[in-house]
Coordinates of C-alpha atoms in Angstrom, one line a residue:
X1 CA -30.7 23.7 -40.3
X2 CA -32.1 21.0 -38.0
X3 CA -34.5 18.2 -38.9
X4 CA -37.1 17.5 -36.3
X5 CA -40.5 15.8 -36.7
X6 CA -43.7 15.4 -34.7
X7 CA -46.7 13.1 -34.9
X8 CA -50.1 14.1 -33.7
X9 CA -52.1 11.4 -32.0
X10 CA -55.2 13.5 -31.8
X11 CA -56.8 15.1 -28.7
X12 CA -58.2 13.4 -25.6
X13 CA -61.6 14.7 -24.7
X14 CA -62.8 14.4 -21.2
X15 CA -65.9 14.4 -19.0
X16 CA -68.3 14.0 -21.9
X17 CA -66.8 17.0 -23.8
X18 CA -67.2 19.1 -20.7
X19 CA -63.6 18.8 -19.4
X20 CA -60.2 19.9 -20.6
X21 CA -58.7 18.7 -23.8
X22 CA -55.2 17.2 -24.0
X23 CA -53.4 17.2 -27.3
X24 CA -51.1 14.3 -27.8
X25 CA -48.1 15.1 -29.8
X26 CA -45.0 12.9 -30.0
X27 CA -41.9 14.7 -31.2
X28 CA -38.3 14.0 -32.0
X29 CA -35.5 16.5 -31.3
X30 CA -31.9 15.6 -32.0
X31 CA -30.8 18.0 -29.2
X32 CA -32.4 15.6 -26.7
X33 CA -30.2 12.5 -26.6
X34 CA -31.9 10.9 -23.5
X35 CA -34.4 8.1 -23.4
X36 CA -37.2 9.4 -21.1
X37 CA -39.5 6.5 -21.8
X38 CA -40.4 7.0 -25.5
X39 CA -37.0 6.3 -27.1
X40 CA -33.9 8.4 -27.5
X41 CA -34.8 11.9 -28.6
X42 CA -38.6 11.3 -28.4
X43 CA -41.0 12.8 -26.0
X44 CA -44.6 13.8 -25.5
X45 CA -45.1 17.6 -25.6
X46 CA -46.2 18.3 -22.1
X47 CA -45.6 21.1 -19.6
X48 CA -42.7 20.4 -17.2
X49 CA -40.1 22.3 -15.2
X50 CA -36.5 21.2 -14.8
X51 CA -35.3 22.4 -11.4
X52 CA -31.6 21.8 -12.4
X53 CA -31.5 23.9 -15.5
X54 CA -34.3 26.2 -14.4
X55 CA -36.0 25.7 -17.8
X56 CA -39.8 25.7 -18.0
X57 CA -41.3 24.0 -21.1
X58 CA -45.0 24.7 -21.8
X59 CA -47.4 22.4 -23.6
X60 CA -47.2 24.4 -26.8
X61 CA -43.4 23.8 -27.0
X62 CA -42.3 27.2 -25.7
X63 CA -39.2 27.1 -23.4
X64 CA -38.1 29.7 -21.0
X65 CA -35.3 30.2 -18.5
X66 CA -36.8 30.8 -15.2
X67 CA -35.9 33.1 -12.3
X68 CA -37.2 31.7 -9.0
X69 CA -38.9 34.3 -6.7
X70 CA -41.0 34.0 -3.6
X71 CA -44.1 34.5 -5.6
X72 CA -43.3 32.0 -8.4
X73 CA -41.3 31.7 -11.6
X74 CA -40.5 34.8 -13.7
X75 CA -39.4 34.6 -17.3
X76 CA -37.2 37.3 -18.7
X77 CA -37.9 36.3 -22.3
X78 CA -41.6 36.1 -21.9
X79 CA -42.4 39.7 -23.0
X80 CA -46.0 38.9 -23.6
X81 CA -47.2 37.0 -20.6
X82 CA -49.1 34.1 -22.0
X83 CA -48.8 32.1 -18.8
X84 CA -48.2 32.8 -15.1
X85 CA -46.4 30.2 -12.9
X86 CA -46.9 30.2 -9.1
X87 CA -44.9 28.2 -6.6
X88 CA -47.4 26.7 -4.2
X89 CA -44.9 25.0 -1.9
X90 CA -43.6 21.5 -1.4
X91 CA -42.3 21.1 -4.9
X92 CA -45.6 22.1 -6.4
X93 CA -46.3 24.7 -9.1
X94 CA -49.4 26.1 -10.8
X95 CA -49.5 27.3 -14.4
X96 CA -52.3 29.7 -15.2
X97 CA -53.2 30.5 -18.8
X98 CA -55.2 33.5 -20.2
X99 CA -58.1 31.2 -21.3
X100 CA -58.7 30.1 -17.7
X101 CA -56.9 26.7 -17.9
X102 CA -54.7 25.7 -15.0
X103 CA -52.0 23.0 -14.8
X104 CA -50.9 21.7 -11.4
X105 CA -47.3 20.5 -11.4
X106 CA -45.4 18.4 -8.8
X107 CA -41.8 17.3 -8.6
X108 CA -41.7 13.6 -9.4
X109 CA -40.1 11.6 -6.6
X110 CA -36.6 10.6 -7.4
X111 CA -36.2 13.3 -10.0
X112 CA -35.6 17.0 -10.3
X113 CA -38.4 17.5 -12.8
X114 CA -41.9 18.9 -12.0
X115 CA -44.6 17.4 -14.2
X116 CA -48.3 17.9 -14.6
X117 CA -50.5 15.9 -12.2
X118 CA -53.8 17.7 -12.9
X119 CA -55.2 19.9 -15.7
X120 CA -58.3 22.0 -14.7
X121 CA -60.6 23.6 -17.3
X122 CA -62.1 27.1 -16.8
X123 CA -65.3 25.5 -15.6
X124 CA -63.5 23.6 -12.9
X125 CA -63.6 20.1 -14.5
X126 CA -60.3 18.3 -14.4
X127 CA -58.2 15.4 -15.6
X128 CA -55.4 13.7 -13.7
X129 CA -52.1 12.5 -15.0
X130 CA -50.0 9.7 -13.5
X131 CA -46.3 9.3 -14.0
X132 CA -43.7 6.7 -13.1
X133 CA -39.9 6.8 -12.8
X134 CA -38.1 5.7 -16.0
X135 CA -34.4 6.1 -16.5
X136 CA -34.4 8.7 -13.7
X137 CA -37.0 10.8 -15.5
X138 CA -40.8 11.0 -15.1
X139 CA -42.8 9.1 -17.7
X140 CA -46.5 9.6 -18.3
X141 CA -48.4 6.3 -18.0
X142 CA -52.1 7.3 -17.5
X143 CA -54.6 10.1 -18.0
X144 CA -57.9 9.8 -16.3
X145 CA -61.1 11.9 -15.8
X146 CA -63.7 11.1 -13.1
X147 CA -65.4 8.6 -15.3
X148 CA -62.7 6.5 -17.0
X149 CA -59.1 6.1 -18.2
X150 CA -58.5 8.2 -21.3
X151 CA -55.0 7.1 -22.0
X152 CA -52.7 4.2 -20.9
X153 CA -49.1 4.0 -21.8
X154 CA -47.1 0.8 -21.4
X155 CA -43.4 0.2 -22.1
X156 CA -42.4 -3.3 -22.7
X157 CA -39.2 -4.9 -24.0
X158 CA -38.6 -3.2 -27.4
X159 CA -42.0 -1.5 -27.5
X160 CA -44.1 1.4 -26.1
X161 CA -47.9 1.1 -26.5
X162 CA -50.2 4.1 -26.2
X163 CA -53.8 3.1 -25.8
X164 CA -56.6 5.6 -26.1
X165 CA -59.8 4.8 -24.2
X166 CA -58.5 1.4 -22.9
X167 CA -61.1 -1.2 -22.0
X168 CA -63.8 0.2 -24.2
X169 CA -65.1 -0.6 -27.7
X170 CA -63.3 2.6 -28.9
X171 CA -59.9 1.5 -27.7
X172 CA -57.1 2.2 -30.2
X173 CA -53.4 1.4 -30.0
X174 CA -50.4 3.3 -31.2
X175 CA -47.1 1.4 -31.0
X176 CA -43.5 2.6 -30.9
X177 CA -41.0 -0.1 -32.0
X178 CA -37.7 0.3 -30.2
X179 CA -34.3 -1.0 -31.2
X180 CA -31.3 -0.1 -29.0
X181 CA -33.7 2.5 -27.4
X182 CA -34.3 4.1 -30.8
X183 CA -37.8 4.4 -32.3
X184 CA -37.5 2.5 -35.6
X185 CA -41.2 2.4 -36.4
X186 CA -44.5 4.0 -35.3
X187 CA -47.5 1.7 -35.7
X188 CA -50.9 3.1 -36.3
X189 CA -54.3 1.6 -35.3
X190 CA -55.0 0.8 -38.9
X191 CA -52.9 0.5 -42.1
X192 CA -49.2 0.9 -42.4
X193 CA -47.2 3.1 -40.1
X194 CA -43.9 5.0 -40.2
X195 CA -40.4 3.7 -40.5
X196 CA -37.4 5.6 -39.2
X197 CA -33.6 5.3 -39.6
X198 CA -30.9 7.3 -37.9
X199 CA -27.4 8.5 -38.5
X200 CA -24.9 8.8 -35.7
X201 CA -22.9 12.0 -35.6
X202 CA -20.6 12.8 -32.6
X203 CA -22.5 10.2 -30.5
X204 CA -25.8 11.8 -31.2
X205 CA -28.6 10.4 -33.5
X206 CA -30.2 12.3 -36.4
X207 CA -33.0 11.1 -38.6
X208 CA -31.8 10.4 -42.1
X209 CA -34.6 8.2 -43.6
X210 CA -38.3 8.5 -43.0
X211 CA -41.0 6.3 -44.7
X212 CA -44.6 7.5 -44.3
X213 CA -47.7 5.3 -44.2
X214 CA -48.3 5.9 -48.0
X215 CA -44.7 4.6 -48.6
X216 CA -43.3 8.0 -49.5
X217 CA -39.7 8.2 -48.5
X218 CA -37.6 11.1 -47.2
X219 CA -33.8 11.2 -47.1
X220 CA -32.0 13.8 -45.0
X221 CA -28.3 14.6 -45.5
X222 CA -26.2 16.4 -43.0
X223 CA -22.9 18.3 -42.9
X224 CA -21.2 16.8 -39.8
X225 CA -19.0 19.8 -39.1
X226 CA -21.9 22.2 -39.1
X227 CA -22.8 25.4 -37.3
X228 CA -20.1 26.7 -35.0
X229 CA -20.8 28.2 -31.6
X230 CA -19.5 31.5 -30.1
X231 CA -15.7 32.0 -30.2
X232 CA -13.8 29.7 -27.9
X233 CA -16.3 26.8 -28.1
X234 CA -14.6 23.9 -29.9
X235 CA -17.6 22.0 -31.2
X236 CA -20.2 22.3 -33.9
X237 CA -23.9 21.4 -34.5
X238 CA -24.6 19.4 -37.7
X239 CA -27.0 20.9 -40.1
X240 CA -29.1 19.7 -43.0
X241 CA -27.6 20.2 -46.5
X242 CA -30.2 18.3 -48.5
X243 CA -33.7 16.9 -48.2
X244 CA -34.9 14.5 -50.8
X245 CA -38.6 13.4 -51.0
X246 CA -39.7 10.5 -53.1
X247 CA -43.6 10.7 -52.8
X248 CA -44.1 7.4 -54.7
X249 CA -47.2 6.7 -56.8
X250 CA -45.4 7.9 -60.0
X251 CA -44.8 11.4 -58.5
X252 CA -41.4 13.1 -59.3
X253 CA -38.7 13.4 -56.7
X254 CA -38.5 16.7 -54.7
X255 CA -35.0 17.8 -53.8
X256 CA -34.1 20.8 -51.7
X257 CA -30.5 21.8 -50.9
X258 CA -29.5 24.2 -48.1
X259 CA -26.6 26.4 -47.3
X260 CA -26.0 28.9 -44.5
X261 CA -24.0 32.0 -43.7
X262 CA -21.0 32.0 -41.5
X263 CA -22.9 33.8 -38.8
X264 CA -25.7 31.7 -37.4
X265 CA -28.3 31.4 -34.7
X266 CA -25.7 30.0 -32.2
X267 CA -23.7 33.2 -32.3
X268 CA -20.7 32.3 -34.4
X269 CA -18.2 35.1 -34.3
X270 CA -19.3 36.5 -31.0
X271 CA -17.2 36.7 -27.9
X272 CA -18.8 34.5 -25.2
X273 CA -20.2 36.2 -22.1
X274 CA -19.6 35.4 -18.5
X275 CA -23.2 34.3 -18.0
X276 CA -24.8 31.5 -19.9
X277 CA -28.4 32.3 -18.8
X278 CA -29.4 34.2 -22.0
X279 CA -29.2 34.0 -25.7
X280 CA -25.8 35.2 -26.8
X281 CA -27.3 36.9 -29.9
X282 CA -29.2 39.3 -27.7
X283 CA -25.9 40.9 -26.8
X284 CA -24.7 40.9 -30.4
X285 CA -24.0 44.2 -32.3
X286 CA -27.0 45.7 -34.1
X287 CA -25.7 44.6 -37.5
X288 CA -25.4 40.9 -36.6
X289 CA -27.5 39.0 -39.0
X290 CA -27.5 35.4 -40.4
X291 CA -29.1 33.8 -43.4
X292 CA -30.0 30.6 -45.1
X293 CA -30.4 29.7 -48.8
X294 CA -32.8 27.0 -50.0
X295 CA -32.6 25.6 -53.5
X296 CA -35.3 23.6 -55.2
X297 CA -33.5 21.3 -57.7
X298 CA -35.4 19.9 -60.6
X299 CA -33.6 17.5 -63.0
X300 CA -30.2 18.7 -61.8
X301 CA -31.0 22.4 -62.3
X302 CA -32.0 25.0 -59.7
X303 CA -35.7 25.8 -60.2
X304 CA -36.3 28.1 -57.3
X305 CA -33.9 29.8 -54.9
X306 CA -35.0 31.3 -51.6
X307 CA -32.7 33.4 -49.4
X308 CA -33.9 34.2 -45.9
X309 CA -32.2 36.7 -43.5
X310 CA -32.7 36.9 -39.7
X311 CA -31.7 39.6 -37.2
X312 CA -30.2 39.2 -33.7
X313 CA -33.6 38.4 -32.3
X314 CA -34.1 35.5 -34.7
X315 CA -36.8 37.4 -36.6
X316 CA -37.2 36.9 -40.4
X317 CA -36.4 40.3 -41.8
X318 CA -36.1 39.5 -45.5
X319 CA -37.0 36.8 -47.9
X320 CA -36.0 36.9 -51.6
X321 CA -37.4 34.3 -54.0
X322 CA -35.8 33.9 -57.4
X323 CA -37.5 31.7 -60.1
X324 CA -36.0 32.1 -63.5
X325 CA -36.1 35.8 -64.5
X326 CA -38.6 36.6 -61.8
X327 CA -37.6 37.8 -58.3
X328 CA -39.9 38.5 -55.4
X329 CA -38.7 40.3 -52.2
X330 CA -40.5 40.5 -48.9
X331 CA -39.1 42.7 -46.1
X332 CA -40.6 42.7 -42.7
X333 CA -40.2 45.4 -40.0
X334 CA -40.8 44.6 -36.4
X335 CA -41.4 46.5 -33.2
X336 CA -38.0 45.6 -32.0
X337 CA -34.9 47.9 -32.1
X338 CA -31.7 46.0 -32.7
X339 CA -29.7 49.0 -31.3
X340 CA -31.4 48.5 -27.8
X341 CA -30.7 45.8 -25.3
X342 CA -33.2 43.0 -24.8
X343 CA -34.6 44.4 -21.5
X344 CA -35.5 47.6 -23.3
X345 CA -37.6 45.9 -26.0
X346 CA -41.3 46.5 -25.9
X347 CA -43.6 43.6 -25.1
X348 CA -44.7 43.2 -28.8
X349 CA -41.1 43.4 -30.1
X350 CA -41.4 40.1 -32.0
X351 CA -44.6 41.3 -33.8
X352 CA -44.4 42.8 -37.3
X353 CA -45.6 46.4 -37.8
X354 CA -48.8 46.8 -39.6

């Protein structure tokens, strides 16, 4: 029920294609209401570790609550160990991946956040990343290999400029136009860019209008009193109730409407636990499910209806699509057992049975 978006700025290739690649993805998340250098809610998807919340975020977007041990960081929810994190001392961490890549993290001075200062490819070739302090958070400003600067980021009054291969004939600029610390436009190296407008709900900003480079327009409508949390928490999370797309170029409008069950992914109806370290749904009864309904509306009538149902582990268990007199049902069985606690689930519990 949340609207997020991300923009790929391509990959940085290093050391004459012999070094590590760095994918540049700029994303917006309404749950992040802090300006860490790229505008409120916006950030580059990079590996970092927040020492205050004990949350590790990997470059692929996965987030895990960490348990600090003498050997390094352990993640209760990482059943399949896709990465291993060692604590090397002095506020330094090393993330090791199965493909041989390594990321060296260091706590940025003046913050409680460890960020990547070096990425090492399996063959030993590396790139370095430089950060500066912005608004009490580390902000990436440079990426270098041994030969040249691959990326330079500059924040000026009302603008953030990301320059790939600065100082060369291949230099290209991406610009973020800021107004009141909000990204209102994303400028591309050539042609028109993106335009963004926000709606303020409970002092948080949500995207409600997006214009793409081809001048297609999206409108997002929200229900302000949205998903409720577990019992006793007197607040709610707004959710999307409609998404209208006007492609332009004489194409018809696309309209999708959304509704949701009373139970939700936040644990509505559950009794809060003493510990806030884990997902409340993991402790829910076996029969706890939640669902969403998507309606494709054409000329004021429902053309297609899709109902999706999820279990307590946030796994899609059923999808029923109705179009006219035709109905298609897909049921998926996983290796998980909703009658067993999380710590008794097998490593592949999120994978469907085949």
